[in-house]
């Protein structure tokens, strides 16, 4: 089993920045890739960014390109999502996910483990 715990969400004004963290524990050696998804009220969960477990390959949704950066601290088994130039439409619960099969995927079905989510609210 892998446990994922997100942190770093909060309330920020439009144009501001936040950094989300996702700490992984348990059988982390089984992880091939991790990703960030988000779910706004009344909407489905959508892909934001993916990073492989070695931290040297990333993939972003069009909405995140140029504003968000995924990274990994190998020593801490933690992945991050740096979010800059935030917009009100970025308001959502952000989830970290881990896959034991693939890396870089944008498909929810790829991911075996999910965190509890962290709320990000961007005010206009």
Coordinates of C-alpha atoms in Angstrom, one line a residue:
X1 CA 0.0 0.0 0.0
X2 CA 1.0 3.6 -0.6
X3 CA -0.3 6.5 1.4
X4 CA -0.5 10.0 0.0
X5 CA -1.0 13.1 2.1
X6 CA -1.5 16.5 0.4
X7 CA -0.9 19.9 2.0
X8 CA -0.4 23.5 1.1
X9 CA -3.9 24.5 -0.2
X10 CA -5.5 27.7 0.9
X11 CA -7.1 31.0 -0.1
X12 CA -5.2 33.3 -2.5
X13 CA -6.0 36.3 -4.6
X14 CA -5.9 36.0 -8.4
X15 CA -2.4 36.4 -9.7
X16 CA -0.9 34.8 -6.5
X17 CA 1.0 31.6 -6.0
X18 CA 0.7 28.4 -3.9
X19 CA 2.8 25.3 -3.6
X20 CA 1.1 22.1 -2.9
X21 CA 2.9 19.1 -1.4
X22 CA 2.2 15.4 -1.5
X23 CA 4.1 13.2 0.9
X24 CA 4.2 9.5 0.0
X25 CA 4.8 6.7 2.4
X26 CA 4.5 2.9 2.5
X27 CA 5.5 0.9 -0.5
X28 CA 7.0 3.9 -2.4
X29 CA 9.4 1.6 -4.3
X30 CA 6.3 0.4 -6.3
X31 CA 5.5 3.9 -7.7
X32 CA 6.2 4.5 -11.3
X33 CA 4.5 7.9 -11.6
X34 CA 2.5 10.5 -9.7
X35 CA 0.1 13.2 -10.8
X36 CA -2.0 16.0 -9.7
X37 CA -5.7 16.2 -10.5
X38 CA -8.4 18.7 -9.5
X39 CA -12.1 18.8 -9.0
X40 CA -14.2 21.9 -9.0
X41 CA -17.7 22.0 -7.5
X42 CA -20.1 20.3 -9.8
X43 CA -17.4 19.1 -12.2
X44 CA -15.5 15.9 -12.9
X45 CA -11.9 15.3 -11.7
X46 CA -9.5 16.6 -14.3
X47 CA -5.8 16.1 -14.9
X48 CA -3.4 18.9 -14.1
X49 CA 0.1 17.6 -14.2
X50 CA 2.1 14.3 -14.0
X51 CA 5.7 13.6 -13.0
X52 CA 7.6 10.3 -13.0
X53 CA 9.0 8.9 -9.8
X54 CA 12.5 9.9 -10.7
X55 CA 11.4 13.4 -11.2
X56 CA 12.9 14.0 -14.6
X57 CA 9.8 13.8 -16.8
X58 CA 6.7 15.9 -16.6
X59 CA 3.4 16.2 -18.5
X60 CA 0.9 19.1 -18.1
X61 CA -2.7 19.9 -19.1
X62 CA -3.0 22.8 -21.4
X63 CA -4.6 24.8 -18.6
X64 CA -1.4 24.3 -16.5
X65 CA 1.3 24.9 -19.0
X66 CA 3.4 27.9 -18.3
X67 CA 1.9 28.5 -14.9
X68 CA 2.2 25.3 -12.9
X69 CA 5.4 23.2 -12.3
X70 CA 5.5 19.7 -10.9
X71 CA 8.7 18.6 -9.1
X72 CA 9.9 15.9 -6.7
X73 CA 12.2 15.7 -3.7
X74 CA 13.7 12.3 -4.0
X75 CA 15.0 12.2 -0.4
X76 CA 11.7 13.1 1.1
X77 CA 9.4 11.0 -1.2
X78 CA 7.5 14.2 -1.8
X79 CA 6.1 15.7 -5.0
X80 CA 5.2 19.3 -5.4
X81 CA 3.0 21.4 -7.5
X82 CA 4.1 25.1 -7.8
X83 CA 1.1 27.1 -9.0
X84 CA 1.7 30.7 -10.2
X85 CA -0.5 33.3 -11.8
X86 CA -3.5 31.7 -10.2
X87 CA -7.0 32.4 -11.7
X88 CA -10.4 32.0 -10.1
X89 CA -11.1 29.1 -12.4
X90 CA -8.2 27.2 -10.7
X91 CA -10.4 27.0 -7.6
X92 CA -10.9 23.3 -6.9
X93 CA -9.9 20.4 -4.6
X94 CA -6.5 19.2 -5.7
X95 CA -5.6 15.6 -5.4
X96 CA -2.3 13.8 -5.6
X97 CA -2.3 10.3 -7.2
X98 CA 0.3 7.5 -7.7
X99 CA 0.5 4.8 -10.2
X100 CA 2.3 1.5 -9.9
X101 CA 2.0 0.8 -13.6
X102 CA 2.7 3.9 -15.7
X103 CA 4.2 7.4 -15.6
X104 CA 3.1 10.5 -17.3
X105 CA -0.5 9.4 -17.8
X106 CA -3.4 11.9 -17.7
X107 CA -6.0 9.1 -17.3
X108 CA -7.6 8.7 -13.8
X109 CA -7.8 5.0 -14.3
X110 CA -4.0 4.7 -14.4
X111 CA -3.7 5.7 -10.8
X112 CA -3.9 3.2 -8.0
X113 CA -3.6 5.5 -4.9
X114 CA -5.1 8.8 -4.1
X115 CA -4.7 11.4 -1.4
X116 CA -7.5 13.0 0.5
X117 CA -7.3 16.3 -1.4
X118 CA -6.5 19.9 -0.4
X119 CA -8.7 22.9 -1.2
X120 CA -7.4 25.7 -3.3
X121 CA -9.6 28.8 -3.5
X122 CA -8.6 31.8 -5.8
X123 CA -10.5 35.0 -5.2
X124 CA -11.0 37.6 -8.0

